[in-house]
PDB file of C-alpha atoms and ligand atoms in Angstrom:
ATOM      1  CA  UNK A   1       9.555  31.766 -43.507  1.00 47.00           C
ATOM      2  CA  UNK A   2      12.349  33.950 -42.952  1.00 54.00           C
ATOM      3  CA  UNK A   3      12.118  36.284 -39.572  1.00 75.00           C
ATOM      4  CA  UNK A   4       9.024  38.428 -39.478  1.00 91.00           C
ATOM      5  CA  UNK A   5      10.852  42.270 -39.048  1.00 94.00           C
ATOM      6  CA  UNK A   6      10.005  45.810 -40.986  1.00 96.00           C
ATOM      7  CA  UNK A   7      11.047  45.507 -44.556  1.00 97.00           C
ATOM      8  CA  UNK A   8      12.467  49.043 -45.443  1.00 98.00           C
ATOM      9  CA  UNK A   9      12.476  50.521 -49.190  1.00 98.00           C
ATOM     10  CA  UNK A  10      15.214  48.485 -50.983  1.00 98.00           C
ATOM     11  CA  UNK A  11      13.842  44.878 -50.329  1.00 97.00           C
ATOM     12  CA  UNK A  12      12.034  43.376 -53.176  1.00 97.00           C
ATOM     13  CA  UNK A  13       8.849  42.027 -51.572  1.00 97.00           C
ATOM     14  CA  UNK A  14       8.023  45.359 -51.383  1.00 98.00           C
ATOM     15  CA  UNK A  15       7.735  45.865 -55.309  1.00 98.00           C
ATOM     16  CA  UNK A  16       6.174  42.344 -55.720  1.00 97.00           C
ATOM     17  CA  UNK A  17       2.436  41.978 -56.313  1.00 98.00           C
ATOM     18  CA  UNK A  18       0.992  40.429 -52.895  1.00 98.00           C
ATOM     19  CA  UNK A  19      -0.519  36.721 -53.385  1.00 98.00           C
ATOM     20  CA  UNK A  20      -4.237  36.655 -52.502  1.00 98.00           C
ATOM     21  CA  UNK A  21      -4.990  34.862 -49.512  1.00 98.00           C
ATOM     22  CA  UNK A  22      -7.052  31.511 -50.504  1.00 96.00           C
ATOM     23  CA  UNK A  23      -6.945  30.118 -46.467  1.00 95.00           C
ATOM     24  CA  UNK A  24      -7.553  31.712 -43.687  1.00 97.00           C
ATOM     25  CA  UNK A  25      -6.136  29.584 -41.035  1.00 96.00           C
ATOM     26  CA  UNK A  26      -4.297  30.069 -37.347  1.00 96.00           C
ATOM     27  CA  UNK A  27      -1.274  30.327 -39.990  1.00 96.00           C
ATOM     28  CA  UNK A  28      -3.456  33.962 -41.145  1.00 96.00           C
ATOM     29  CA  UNK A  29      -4.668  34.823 -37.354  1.00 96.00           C
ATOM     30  CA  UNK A  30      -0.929  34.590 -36.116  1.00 96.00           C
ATOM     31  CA  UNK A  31       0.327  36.810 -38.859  1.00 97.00           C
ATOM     32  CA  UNK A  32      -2.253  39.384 -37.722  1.00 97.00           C
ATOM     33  CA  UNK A  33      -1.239  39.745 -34.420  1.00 96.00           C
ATOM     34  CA  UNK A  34       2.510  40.152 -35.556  1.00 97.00           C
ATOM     35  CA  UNK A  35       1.172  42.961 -37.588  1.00 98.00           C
ATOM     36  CA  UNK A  36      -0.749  44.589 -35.283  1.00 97.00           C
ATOM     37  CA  UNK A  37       2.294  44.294 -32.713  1.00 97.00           C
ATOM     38  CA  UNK A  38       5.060  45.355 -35.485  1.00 97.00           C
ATOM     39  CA  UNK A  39       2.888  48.454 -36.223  1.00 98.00           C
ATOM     40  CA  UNK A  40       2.622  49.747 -32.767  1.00 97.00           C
ATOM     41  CA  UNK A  41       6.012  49.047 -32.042  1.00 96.00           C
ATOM     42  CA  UNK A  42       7.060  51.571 -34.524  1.00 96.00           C
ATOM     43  CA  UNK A  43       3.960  53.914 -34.089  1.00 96.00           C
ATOM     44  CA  UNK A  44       2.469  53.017 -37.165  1.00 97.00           C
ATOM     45  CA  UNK A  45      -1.197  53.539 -38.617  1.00 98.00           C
ATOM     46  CA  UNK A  46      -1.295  51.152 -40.909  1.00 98.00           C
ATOM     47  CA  UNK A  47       0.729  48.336 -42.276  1.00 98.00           C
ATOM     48  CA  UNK A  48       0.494  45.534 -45.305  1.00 98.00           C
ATOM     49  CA  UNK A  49       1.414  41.804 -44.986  1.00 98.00           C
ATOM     50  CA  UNK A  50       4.403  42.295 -47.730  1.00 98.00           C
ATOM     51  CA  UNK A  51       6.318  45.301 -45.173  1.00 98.00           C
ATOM     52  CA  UNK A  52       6.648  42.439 -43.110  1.00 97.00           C
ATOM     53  CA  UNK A  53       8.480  40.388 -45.577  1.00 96.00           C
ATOM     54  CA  UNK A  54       5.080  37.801 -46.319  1.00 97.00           C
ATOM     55  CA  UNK A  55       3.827  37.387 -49.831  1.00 97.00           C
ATOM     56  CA  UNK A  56      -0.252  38.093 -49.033  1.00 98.00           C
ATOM     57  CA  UNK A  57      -2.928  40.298 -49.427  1.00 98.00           C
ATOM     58  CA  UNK A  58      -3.455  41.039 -45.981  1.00 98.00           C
ATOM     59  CA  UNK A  59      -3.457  44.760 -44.416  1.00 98.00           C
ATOM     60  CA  UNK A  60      -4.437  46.328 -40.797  1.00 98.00           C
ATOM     61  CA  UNK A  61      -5.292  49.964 -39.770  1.00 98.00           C
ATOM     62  CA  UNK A  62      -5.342  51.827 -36.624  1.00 98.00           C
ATOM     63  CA  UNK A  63      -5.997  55.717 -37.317  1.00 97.00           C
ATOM     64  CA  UNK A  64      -7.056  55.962 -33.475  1.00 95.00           C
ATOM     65  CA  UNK A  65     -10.047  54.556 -34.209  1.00 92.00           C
ATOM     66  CA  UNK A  66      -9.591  51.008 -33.759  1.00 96.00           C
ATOM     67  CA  UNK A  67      -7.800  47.972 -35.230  1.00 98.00           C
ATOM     68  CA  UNK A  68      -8.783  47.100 -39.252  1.00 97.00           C
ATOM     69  CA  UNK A  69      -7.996  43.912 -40.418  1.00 98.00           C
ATOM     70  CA  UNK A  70      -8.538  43.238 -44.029  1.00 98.00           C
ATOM     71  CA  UNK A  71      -7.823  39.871 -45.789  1.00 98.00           C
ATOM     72  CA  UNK A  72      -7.909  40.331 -49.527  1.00 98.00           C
ATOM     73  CA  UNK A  73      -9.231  44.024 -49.467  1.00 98.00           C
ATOM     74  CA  UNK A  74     -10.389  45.337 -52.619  1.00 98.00           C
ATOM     75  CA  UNK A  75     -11.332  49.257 -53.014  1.00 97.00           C
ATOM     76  CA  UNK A  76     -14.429  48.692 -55.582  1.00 97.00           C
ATOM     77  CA  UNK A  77     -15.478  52.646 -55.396  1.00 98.00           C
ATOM     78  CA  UNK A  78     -13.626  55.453 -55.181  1.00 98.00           C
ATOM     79  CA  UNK A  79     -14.848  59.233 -55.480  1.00 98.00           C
ATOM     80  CA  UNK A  80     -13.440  62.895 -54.896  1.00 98.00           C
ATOM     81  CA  UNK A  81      -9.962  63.512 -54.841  1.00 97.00           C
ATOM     82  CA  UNK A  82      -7.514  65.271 -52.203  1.00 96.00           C
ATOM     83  CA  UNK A  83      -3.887  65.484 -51.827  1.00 97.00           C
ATOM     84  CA  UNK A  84      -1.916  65.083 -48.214  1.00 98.00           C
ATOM     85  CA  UNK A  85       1.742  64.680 -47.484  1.00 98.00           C
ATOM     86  CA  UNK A  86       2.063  60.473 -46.656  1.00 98.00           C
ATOM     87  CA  UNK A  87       5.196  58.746 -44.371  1.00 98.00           C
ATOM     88  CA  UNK A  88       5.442  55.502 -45.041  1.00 98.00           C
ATOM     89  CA  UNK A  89       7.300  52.877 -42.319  1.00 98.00           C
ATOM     90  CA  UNK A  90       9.076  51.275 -45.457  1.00 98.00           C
ATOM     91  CA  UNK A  91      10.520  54.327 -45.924  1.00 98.00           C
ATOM     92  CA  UNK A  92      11.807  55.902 -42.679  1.00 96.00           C
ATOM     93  CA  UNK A  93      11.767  60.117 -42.759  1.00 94.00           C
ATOM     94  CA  UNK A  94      10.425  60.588 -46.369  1.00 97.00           C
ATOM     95  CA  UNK A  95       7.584  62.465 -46.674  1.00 97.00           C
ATOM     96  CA  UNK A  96       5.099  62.640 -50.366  1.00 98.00           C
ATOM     97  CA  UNK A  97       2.466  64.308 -51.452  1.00 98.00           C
ATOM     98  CA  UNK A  98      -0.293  62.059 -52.747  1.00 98.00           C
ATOM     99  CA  UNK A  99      -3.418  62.426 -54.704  1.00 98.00           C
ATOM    100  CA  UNK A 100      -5.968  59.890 -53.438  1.00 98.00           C
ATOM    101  CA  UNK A 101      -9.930  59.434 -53.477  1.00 98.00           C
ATOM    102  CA  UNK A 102     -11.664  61.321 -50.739  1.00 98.00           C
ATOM    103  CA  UNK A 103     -14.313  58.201 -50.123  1.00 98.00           C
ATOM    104  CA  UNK A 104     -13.969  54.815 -51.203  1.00 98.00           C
ATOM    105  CA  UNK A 105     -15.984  51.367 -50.922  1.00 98.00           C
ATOM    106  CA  UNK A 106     -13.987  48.442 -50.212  1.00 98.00           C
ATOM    107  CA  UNK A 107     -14.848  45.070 -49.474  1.00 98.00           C
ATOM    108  CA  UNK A 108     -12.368  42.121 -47.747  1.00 98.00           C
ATOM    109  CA  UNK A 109     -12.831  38.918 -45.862  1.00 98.00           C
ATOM    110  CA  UNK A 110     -11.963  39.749 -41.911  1.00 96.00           C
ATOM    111  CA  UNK A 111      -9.906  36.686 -39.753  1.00 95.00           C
ATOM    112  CA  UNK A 112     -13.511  34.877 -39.989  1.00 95.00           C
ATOM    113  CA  UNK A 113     -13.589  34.660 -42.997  1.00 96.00           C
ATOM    114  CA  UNK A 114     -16.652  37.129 -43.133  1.00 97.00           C
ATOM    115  CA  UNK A 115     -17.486  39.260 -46.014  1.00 98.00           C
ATOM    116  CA  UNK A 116     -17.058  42.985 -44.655  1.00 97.00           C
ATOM    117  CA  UNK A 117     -17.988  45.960 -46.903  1.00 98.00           C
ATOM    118  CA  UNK A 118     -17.114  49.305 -46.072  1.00 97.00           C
ATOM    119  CA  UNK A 119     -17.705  52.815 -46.908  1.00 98.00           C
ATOM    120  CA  UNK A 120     -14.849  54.900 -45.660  1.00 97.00           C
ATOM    121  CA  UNK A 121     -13.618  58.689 -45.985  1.00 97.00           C
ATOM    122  CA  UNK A 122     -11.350  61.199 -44.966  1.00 96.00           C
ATOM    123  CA  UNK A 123      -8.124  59.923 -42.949  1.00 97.00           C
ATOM    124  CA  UNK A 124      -8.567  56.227 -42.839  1.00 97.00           C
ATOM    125  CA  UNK A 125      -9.633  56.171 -46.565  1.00 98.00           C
ATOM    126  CA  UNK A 126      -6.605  57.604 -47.510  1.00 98.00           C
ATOM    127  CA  UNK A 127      -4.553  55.007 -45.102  1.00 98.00           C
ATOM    128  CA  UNK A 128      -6.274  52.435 -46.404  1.00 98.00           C
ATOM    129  CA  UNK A 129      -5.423  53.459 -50.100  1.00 98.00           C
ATOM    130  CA  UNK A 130      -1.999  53.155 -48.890  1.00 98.00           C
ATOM    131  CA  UNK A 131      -2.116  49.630 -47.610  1.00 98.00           C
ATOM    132  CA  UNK A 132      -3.881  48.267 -50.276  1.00 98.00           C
ATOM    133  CA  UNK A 133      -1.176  50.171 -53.087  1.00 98.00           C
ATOM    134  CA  UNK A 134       1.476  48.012 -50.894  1.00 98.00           C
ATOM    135  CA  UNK A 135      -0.266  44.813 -51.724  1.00 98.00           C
ATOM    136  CA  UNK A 136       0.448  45.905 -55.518  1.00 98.00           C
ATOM    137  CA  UNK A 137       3.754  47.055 -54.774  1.00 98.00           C
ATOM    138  CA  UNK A 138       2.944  50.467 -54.951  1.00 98.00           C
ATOM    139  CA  UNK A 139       5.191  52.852 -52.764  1.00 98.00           C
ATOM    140  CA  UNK A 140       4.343  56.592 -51.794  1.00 98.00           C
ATOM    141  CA  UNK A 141       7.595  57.723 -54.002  1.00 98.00           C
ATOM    142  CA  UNK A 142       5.815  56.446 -57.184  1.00 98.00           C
ATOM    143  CA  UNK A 143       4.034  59.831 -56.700  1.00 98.00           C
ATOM    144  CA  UNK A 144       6.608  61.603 -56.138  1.00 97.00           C
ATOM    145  CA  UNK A 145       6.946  64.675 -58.642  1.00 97.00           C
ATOM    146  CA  UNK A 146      10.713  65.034 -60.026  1.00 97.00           C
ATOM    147  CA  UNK A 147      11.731  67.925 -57.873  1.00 97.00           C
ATOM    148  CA  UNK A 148      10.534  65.349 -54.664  1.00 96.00           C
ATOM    149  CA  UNK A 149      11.996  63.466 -56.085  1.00 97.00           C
ATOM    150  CA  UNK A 150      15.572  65.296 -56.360  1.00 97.00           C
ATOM    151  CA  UNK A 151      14.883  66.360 -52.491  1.00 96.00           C
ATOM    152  CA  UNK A 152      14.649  62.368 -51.290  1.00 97.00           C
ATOM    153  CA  UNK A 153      17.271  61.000 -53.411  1.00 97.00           C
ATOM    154  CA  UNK A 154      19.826  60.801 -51.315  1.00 97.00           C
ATOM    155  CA  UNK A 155      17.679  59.682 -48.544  1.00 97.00           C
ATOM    156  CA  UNK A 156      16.857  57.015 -50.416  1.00 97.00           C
ATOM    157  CA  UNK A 157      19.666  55.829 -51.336  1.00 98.00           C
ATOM    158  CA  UNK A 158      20.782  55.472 -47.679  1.00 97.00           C
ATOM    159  CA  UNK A 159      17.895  53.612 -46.890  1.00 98.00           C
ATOM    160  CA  UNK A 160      18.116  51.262 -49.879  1.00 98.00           C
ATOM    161  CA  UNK A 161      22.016  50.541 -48.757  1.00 98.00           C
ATOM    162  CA  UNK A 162      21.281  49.980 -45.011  1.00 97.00           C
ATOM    163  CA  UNK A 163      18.453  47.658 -46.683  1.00 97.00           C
ATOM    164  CA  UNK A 164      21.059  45.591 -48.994  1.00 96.00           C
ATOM    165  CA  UNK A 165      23.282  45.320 -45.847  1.00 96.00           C
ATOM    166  CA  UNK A 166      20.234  43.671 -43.592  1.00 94.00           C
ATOM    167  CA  UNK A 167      19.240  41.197 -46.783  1.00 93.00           C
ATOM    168  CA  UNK A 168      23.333  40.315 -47.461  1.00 94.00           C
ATOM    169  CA  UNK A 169      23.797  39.526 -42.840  1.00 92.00           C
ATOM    170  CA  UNK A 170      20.626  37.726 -43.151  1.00 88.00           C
ATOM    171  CA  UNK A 171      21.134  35.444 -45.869  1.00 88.00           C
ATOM    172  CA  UNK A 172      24.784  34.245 -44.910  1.00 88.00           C
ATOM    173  CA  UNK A 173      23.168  33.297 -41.646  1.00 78.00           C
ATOM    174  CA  UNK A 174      21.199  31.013 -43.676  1.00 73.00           C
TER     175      UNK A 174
HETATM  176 ZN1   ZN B 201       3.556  52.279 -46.358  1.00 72.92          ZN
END
């Protein structure tokens, strides 16, 4: 496994479709903690397994209310709708406006391998939403309108390069 560090917008594990998570072992527990420590580090409120460059269906939020951790997490209700400007760590400085459910029901394994069902709304829902889109490699600037979308382009662009740079050091250290 190649060194566990924030994957920004320009890596493709972030448009990959996450692998569900068939194990959960110390391998699972470890990668947790990594995530929980990445995500503070960089004052994060949530973050998804792939962001950290690891093919699984594994997220974690923190919206101030407490650590999350959901292994395989699968929203199985969703109702309402409401629309809030989203950040993303993937994609340092760009800000979207996205339409999500207001309350959802989701259901995951936690690290002991314990069914947990949940009804969320409001703030976490949303964050959750957000995680759980990155395990389908879904990013916030798929709902991005075309005039956003004319606004972030460059910004993009900047962070894609930077990105390409990163992947090119990292594999001739190989
Ligand atoms: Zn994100």
């Amino acid at each position: 496994m190649s060194s566990l560090r924030l994957r920004r917008y320009g890596d493709p594990i972030l448009r990959r479709k996450a692998k569900w998570v068939e194990r959960i072992s110390s391998e699972e527990r470890g990668l947790l903690s990594s995530m929980a420590k990445i995500m503070y580090e960089n004052e994060g409120i949530g973050l998804a397994a792939p962001q950290i460059g690891v093919d699984k269906r594994i997220i974690i939020v923190d919206t101030g209310k407490g650590l999350l951790k959901l292994i395989n997490p699968q929203v199985i209700e969703e109702e309402g709708e409401d629309s809030l400007s989203e950040g993303c760590l993937s994609l340092p400085e760009i800000f979207v406006p996205v339409n999500r459910a207001k309350k959802i029901r989701i259901e995951g394994l936690n690290e002991d391998k314990k069914l947990v069902k949940l009804r969320i709304e409001g703030f976490l829902a949303r964050v959750i939403q957000h995680e759980v889109d990155h395990l389908n490699g879904v990013l916030i600037i798929d709902y991005a309108t075309e005039k956003r979308m004319r606004r972030i382009k460059d910004n993009l662009e900047r962070i894609a390069n930077h990105t390409k740079m990163v992947l090119e050091i990292e594999n001739k250290g190989r």
